[in-house]
PDB file of C-alpha atoms in Angstrom:
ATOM      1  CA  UNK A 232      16.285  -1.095 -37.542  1.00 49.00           C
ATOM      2  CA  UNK A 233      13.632  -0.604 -35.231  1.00 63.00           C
ATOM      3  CA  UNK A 234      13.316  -4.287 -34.331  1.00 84.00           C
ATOM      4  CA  UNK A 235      17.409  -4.540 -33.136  1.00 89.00           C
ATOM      5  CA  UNK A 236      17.107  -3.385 -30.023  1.00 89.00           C
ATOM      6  CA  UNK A 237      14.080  -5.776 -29.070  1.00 90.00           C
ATOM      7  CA  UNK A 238      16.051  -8.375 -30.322  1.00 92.00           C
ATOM      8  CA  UNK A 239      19.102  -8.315 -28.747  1.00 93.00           C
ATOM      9  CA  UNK A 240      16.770  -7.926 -25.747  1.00 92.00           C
ATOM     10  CA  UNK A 241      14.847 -11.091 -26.009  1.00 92.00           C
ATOM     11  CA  UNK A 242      17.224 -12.974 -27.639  1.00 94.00           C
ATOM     12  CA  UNK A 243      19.408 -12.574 -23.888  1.00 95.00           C
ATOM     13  CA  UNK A 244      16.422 -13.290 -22.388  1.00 92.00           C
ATOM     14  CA  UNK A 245      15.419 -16.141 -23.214  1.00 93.00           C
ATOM     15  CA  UNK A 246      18.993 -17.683 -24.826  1.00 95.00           C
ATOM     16  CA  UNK A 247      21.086 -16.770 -22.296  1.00 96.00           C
ATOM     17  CA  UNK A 248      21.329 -17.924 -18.513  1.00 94.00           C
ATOM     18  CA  UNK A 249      22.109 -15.600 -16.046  1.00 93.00           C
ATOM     19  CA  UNK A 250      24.262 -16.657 -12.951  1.00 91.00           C
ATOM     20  CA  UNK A 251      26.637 -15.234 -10.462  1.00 87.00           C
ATOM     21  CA  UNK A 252      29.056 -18.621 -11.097  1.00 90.00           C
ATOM     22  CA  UNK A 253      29.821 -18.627 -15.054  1.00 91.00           C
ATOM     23  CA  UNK A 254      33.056 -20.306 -14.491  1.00 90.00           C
ATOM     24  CA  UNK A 255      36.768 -18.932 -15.942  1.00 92.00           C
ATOM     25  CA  UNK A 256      36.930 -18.038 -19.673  1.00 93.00           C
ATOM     26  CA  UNK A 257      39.495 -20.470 -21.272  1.00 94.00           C
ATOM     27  CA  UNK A 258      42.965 -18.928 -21.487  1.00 95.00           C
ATOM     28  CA  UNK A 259      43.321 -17.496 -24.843  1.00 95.00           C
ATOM     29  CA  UNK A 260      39.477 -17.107 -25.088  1.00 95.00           C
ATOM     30  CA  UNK A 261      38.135 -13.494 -26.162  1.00 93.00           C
ATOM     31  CA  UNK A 262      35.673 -12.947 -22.902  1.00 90.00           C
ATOM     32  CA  UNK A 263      32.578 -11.431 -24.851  1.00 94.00           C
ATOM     33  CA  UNK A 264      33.188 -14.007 -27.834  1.00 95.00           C
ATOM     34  CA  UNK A 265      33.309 -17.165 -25.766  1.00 96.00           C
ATOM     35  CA  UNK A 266      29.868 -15.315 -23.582  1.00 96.00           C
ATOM     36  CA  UNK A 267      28.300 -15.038 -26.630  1.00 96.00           C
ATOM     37  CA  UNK A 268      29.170 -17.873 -28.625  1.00 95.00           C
ATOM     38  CA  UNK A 269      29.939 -20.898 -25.763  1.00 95.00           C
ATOM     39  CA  UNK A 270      28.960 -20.145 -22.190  1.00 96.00           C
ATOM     40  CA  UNK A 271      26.135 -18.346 -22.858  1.00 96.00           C
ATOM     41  CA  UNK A 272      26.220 -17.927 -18.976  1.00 94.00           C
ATOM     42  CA  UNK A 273      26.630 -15.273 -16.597  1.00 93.00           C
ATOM     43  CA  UNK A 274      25.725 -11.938 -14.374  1.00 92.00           C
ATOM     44  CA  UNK A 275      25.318  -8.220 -15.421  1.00 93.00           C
ATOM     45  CA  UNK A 276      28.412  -7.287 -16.556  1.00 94.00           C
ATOM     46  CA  UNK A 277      28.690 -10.212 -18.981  1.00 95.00           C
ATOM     47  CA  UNK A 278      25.334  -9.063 -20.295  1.00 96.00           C
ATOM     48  CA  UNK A 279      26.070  -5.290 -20.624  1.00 96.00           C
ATOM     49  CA  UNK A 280      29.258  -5.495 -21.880  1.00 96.00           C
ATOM     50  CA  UNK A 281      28.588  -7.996 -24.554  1.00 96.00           C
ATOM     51  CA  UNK A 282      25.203  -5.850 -25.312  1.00 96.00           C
ATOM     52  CA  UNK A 283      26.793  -2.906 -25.690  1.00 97.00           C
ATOM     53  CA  UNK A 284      29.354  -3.912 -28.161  1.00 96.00           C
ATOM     54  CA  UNK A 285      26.597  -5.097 -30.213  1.00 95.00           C
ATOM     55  CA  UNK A 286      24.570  -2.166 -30.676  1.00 95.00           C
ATOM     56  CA  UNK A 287      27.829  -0.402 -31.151  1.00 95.00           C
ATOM     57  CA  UNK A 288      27.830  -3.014 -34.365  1.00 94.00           C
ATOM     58  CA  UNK A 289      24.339  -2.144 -35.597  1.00 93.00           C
ATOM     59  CA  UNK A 290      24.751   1.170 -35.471  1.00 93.00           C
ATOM     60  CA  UNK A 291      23.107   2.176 -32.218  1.00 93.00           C
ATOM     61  CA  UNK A 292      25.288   4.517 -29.815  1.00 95.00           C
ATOM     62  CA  UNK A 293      25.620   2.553 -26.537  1.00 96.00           C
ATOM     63  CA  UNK A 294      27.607   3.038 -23.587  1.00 97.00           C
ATOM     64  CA  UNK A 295      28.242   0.334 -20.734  1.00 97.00           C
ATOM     65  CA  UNK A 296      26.801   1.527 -16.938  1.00 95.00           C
ATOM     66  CA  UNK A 297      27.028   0.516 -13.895  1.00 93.00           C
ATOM     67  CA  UNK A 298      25.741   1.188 -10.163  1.00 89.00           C
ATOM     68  CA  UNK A 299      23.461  -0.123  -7.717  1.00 83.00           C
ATOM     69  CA  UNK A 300      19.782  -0.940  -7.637  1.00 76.00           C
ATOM     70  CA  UNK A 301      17.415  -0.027  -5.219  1.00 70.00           C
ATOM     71  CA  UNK A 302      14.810  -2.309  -3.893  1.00 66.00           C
ATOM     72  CA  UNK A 303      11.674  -2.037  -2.341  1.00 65.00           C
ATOM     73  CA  UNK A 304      12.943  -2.426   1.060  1.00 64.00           C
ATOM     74  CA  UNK A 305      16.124  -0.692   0.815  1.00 62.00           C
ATOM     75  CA  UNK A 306      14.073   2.603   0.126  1.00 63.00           C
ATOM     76  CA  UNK A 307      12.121   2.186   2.897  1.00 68.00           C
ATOM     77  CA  UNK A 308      15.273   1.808   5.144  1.00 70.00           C
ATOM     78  CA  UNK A 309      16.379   5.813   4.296  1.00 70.00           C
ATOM     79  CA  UNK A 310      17.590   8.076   7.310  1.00 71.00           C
ATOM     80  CA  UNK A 311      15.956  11.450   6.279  1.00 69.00           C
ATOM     81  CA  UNK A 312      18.723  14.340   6.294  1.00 69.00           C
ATOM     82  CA  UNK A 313      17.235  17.436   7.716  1.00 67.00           C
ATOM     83  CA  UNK A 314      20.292  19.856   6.937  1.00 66.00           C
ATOM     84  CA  UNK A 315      19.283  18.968   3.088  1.00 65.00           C
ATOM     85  CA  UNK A 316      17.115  20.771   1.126  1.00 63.00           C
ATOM     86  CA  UNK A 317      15.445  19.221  -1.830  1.00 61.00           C
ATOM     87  CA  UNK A 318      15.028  22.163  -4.285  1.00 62.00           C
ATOM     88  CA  UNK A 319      19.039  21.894  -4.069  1.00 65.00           C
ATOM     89  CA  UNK A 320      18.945  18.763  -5.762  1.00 63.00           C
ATOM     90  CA  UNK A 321      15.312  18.680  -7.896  1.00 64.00           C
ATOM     91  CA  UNK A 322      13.407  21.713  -9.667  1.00 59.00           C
ATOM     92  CA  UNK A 323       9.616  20.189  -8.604  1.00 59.00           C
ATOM     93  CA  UNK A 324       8.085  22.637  -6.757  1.00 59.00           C
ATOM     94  CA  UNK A 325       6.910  19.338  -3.974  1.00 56.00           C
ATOM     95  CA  UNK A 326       7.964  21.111  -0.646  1.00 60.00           C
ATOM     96  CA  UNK A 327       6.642  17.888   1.120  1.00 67.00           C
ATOM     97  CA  UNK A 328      10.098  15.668  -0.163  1.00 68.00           C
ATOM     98  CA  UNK A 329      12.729  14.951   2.053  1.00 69.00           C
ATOM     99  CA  UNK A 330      16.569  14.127   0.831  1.00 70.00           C
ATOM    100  CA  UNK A 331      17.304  10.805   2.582  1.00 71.00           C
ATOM    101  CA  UNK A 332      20.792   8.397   3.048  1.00 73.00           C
ATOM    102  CA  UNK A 333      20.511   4.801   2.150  1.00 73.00           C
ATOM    103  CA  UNK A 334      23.199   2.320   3.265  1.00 74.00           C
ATOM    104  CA  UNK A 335      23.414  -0.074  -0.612  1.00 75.00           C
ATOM    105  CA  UNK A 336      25.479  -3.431   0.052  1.00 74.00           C
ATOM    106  CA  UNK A 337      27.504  -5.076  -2.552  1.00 78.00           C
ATOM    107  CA  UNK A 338      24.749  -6.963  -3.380  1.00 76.00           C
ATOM    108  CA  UNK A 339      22.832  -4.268  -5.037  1.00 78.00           C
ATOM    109  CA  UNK A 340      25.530  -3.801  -7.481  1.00 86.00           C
ATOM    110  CA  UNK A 341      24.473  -4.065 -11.037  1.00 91.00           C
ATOM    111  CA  UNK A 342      25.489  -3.341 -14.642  1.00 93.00           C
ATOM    112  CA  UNK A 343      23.611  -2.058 -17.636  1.00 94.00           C
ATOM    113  CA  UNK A 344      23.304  -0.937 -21.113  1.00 95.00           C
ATOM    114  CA  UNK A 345      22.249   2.302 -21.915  1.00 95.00           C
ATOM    115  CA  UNK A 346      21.614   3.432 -25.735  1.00 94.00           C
ATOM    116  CA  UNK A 347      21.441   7.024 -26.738  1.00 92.00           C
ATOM    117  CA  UNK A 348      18.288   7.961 -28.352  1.00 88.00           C
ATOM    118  CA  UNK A 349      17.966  11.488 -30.150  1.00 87.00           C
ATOM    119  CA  UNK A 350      16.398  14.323 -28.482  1.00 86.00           C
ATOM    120  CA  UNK A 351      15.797  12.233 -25.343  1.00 85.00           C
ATOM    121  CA  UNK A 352      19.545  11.349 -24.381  1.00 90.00           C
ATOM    122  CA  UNK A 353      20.679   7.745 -22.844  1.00 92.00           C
ATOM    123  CA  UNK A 354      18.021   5.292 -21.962  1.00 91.00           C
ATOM    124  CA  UNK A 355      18.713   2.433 -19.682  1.00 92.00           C
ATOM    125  CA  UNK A 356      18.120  -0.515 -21.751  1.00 91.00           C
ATOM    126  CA  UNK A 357      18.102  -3.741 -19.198  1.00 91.00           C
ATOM    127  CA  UNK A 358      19.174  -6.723 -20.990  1.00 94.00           C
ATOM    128  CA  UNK A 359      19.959  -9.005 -18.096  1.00 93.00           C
ATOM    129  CA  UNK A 360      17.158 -12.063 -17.426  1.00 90.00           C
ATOM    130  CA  UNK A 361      17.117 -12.229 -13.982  1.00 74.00           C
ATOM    131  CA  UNK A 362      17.016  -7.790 -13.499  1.00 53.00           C
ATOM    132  CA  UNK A 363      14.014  -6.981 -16.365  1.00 43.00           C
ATOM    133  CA  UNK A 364      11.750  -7.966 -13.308  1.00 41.00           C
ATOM    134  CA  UNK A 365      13.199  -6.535 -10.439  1.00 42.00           C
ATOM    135  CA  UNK A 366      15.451  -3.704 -11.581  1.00 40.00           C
ATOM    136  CA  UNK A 367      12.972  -1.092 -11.126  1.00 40.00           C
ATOM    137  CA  UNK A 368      11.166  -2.989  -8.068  1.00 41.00           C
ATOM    138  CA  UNK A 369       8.101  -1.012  -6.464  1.00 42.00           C
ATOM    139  CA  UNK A 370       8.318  -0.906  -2.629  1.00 40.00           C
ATOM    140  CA  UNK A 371       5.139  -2.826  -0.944  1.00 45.00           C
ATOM    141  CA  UNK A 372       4.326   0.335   0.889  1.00 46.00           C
ATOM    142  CA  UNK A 373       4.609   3.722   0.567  1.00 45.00           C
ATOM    143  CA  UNK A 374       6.751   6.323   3.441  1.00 49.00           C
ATOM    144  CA  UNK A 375       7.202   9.678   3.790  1.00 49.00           C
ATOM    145  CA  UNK A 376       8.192  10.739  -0.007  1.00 55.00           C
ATOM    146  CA  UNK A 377      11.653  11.153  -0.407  1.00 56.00           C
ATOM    147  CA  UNK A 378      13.622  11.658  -3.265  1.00 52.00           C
ATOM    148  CA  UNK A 379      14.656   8.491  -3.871  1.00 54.00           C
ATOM    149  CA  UNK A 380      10.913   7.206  -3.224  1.00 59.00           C
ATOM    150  CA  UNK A 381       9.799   9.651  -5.754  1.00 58.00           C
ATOM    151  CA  UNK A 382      12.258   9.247  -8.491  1.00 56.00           C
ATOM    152  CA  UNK A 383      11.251   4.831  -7.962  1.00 56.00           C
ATOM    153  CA  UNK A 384       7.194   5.810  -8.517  1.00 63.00           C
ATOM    154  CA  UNK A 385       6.958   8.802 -10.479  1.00 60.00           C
ATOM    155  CA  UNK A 386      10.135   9.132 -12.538  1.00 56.00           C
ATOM    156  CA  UNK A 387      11.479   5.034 -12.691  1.00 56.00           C
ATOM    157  CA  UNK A 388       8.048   3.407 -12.530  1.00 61.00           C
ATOM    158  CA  UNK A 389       7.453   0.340 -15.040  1.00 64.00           C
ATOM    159  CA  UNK A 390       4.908   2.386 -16.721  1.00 65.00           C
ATOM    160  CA  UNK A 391       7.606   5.048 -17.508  1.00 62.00           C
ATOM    161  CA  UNK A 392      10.309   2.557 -17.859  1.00 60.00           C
ATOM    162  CA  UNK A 393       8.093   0.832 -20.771  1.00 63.00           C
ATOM    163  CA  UNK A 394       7.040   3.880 -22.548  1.00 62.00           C
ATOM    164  CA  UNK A 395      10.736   4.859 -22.884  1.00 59.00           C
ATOM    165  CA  UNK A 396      11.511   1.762 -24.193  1.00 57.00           C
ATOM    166  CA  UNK A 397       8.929   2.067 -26.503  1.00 61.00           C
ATOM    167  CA  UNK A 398      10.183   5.531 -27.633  1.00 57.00           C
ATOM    168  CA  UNK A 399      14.027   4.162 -27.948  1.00 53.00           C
ATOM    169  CA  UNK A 400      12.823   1.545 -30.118  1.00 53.00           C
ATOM    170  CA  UNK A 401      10.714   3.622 -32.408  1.00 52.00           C
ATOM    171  CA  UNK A 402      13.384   6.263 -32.769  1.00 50.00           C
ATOM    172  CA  UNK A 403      15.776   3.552 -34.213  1.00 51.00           C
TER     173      UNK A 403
END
């Protein structure tokens, strides 16, 4: 169904709590089962996981990520590598982008779902309350373009972000 995905999204939303200090899962408990049906607490791997397994259940291919998130400021903190040549890494034809290193803390860790969607492949799906906001996060001002400045406002913006979502959901 074309509404399951939106769902399971706003059903986390807004019946679910999100917090780095959920508390131990009774011993005995099944971790996703007492998530979903008791705590109803917790951070971005409680979220994925138990998201995952249920789109597995309605049918929807879905496979649990993970990673780190990029803000704003953390992109504007890159160290441009001069030895690296973007054309190695991108086919965009932009000779004015620069390959740069970030330093990403623990902090910036994060977990996801991502569902596979026909002829466009796996499509983040963020399910996490306190992420939908921030996860793709816009820098306040733009650098030099880099790649990774580039991939947050042309490829990851909200705009694209949304009409994927909006494609994933009317493919199911």
């Amino acid at each position: 169904s074309e509404t399951v995905i939106e769902d399971i999204i706003r059903v986390f939303q807004q019946e679910y709590e999100y917090t780095l200090m959920p508390g131990k899962v009774p011993a005995g408990k099944d971790f996703v089962t007492y998530f979903l049906s008791e705590s109803k607490k917790g951070y971005c791997s409680y979220f994925a996981t138990s998201a995952t397994l249920l789109f597995r259940c309605a049918g929807i291919p879905a496979r649990y990520a993970g990673g780190y998130k990029l803000s704003g400021d953390t992109i504007d903190d890159g160290v441009v590598i001069e030895e690296e040549i973007p054309e190695e890494w991108l086919v965009l034809g932009d000779t004015d982008l620069k390959v740069e290193r970030y330093e990403i803390s623990d902090t910036g860790a994060h977990a996801w779902v991502e569902i596979y969607v026909p002829r466009l492949g796996w499509i983040p799906v963020e399910v996490t309350p306190s992420a939908d906001m921030n996860f793709w996060e816009q820098p306040e001002e733009e650098e030099e373009e880099g790649i990774a400045q580039y991939l947050v406002t042309t490829v990851f913006s909200p705009e694209n972000i949304q009409n994927v979502r909006r494609a994933a959901v009317s493919t199911f």
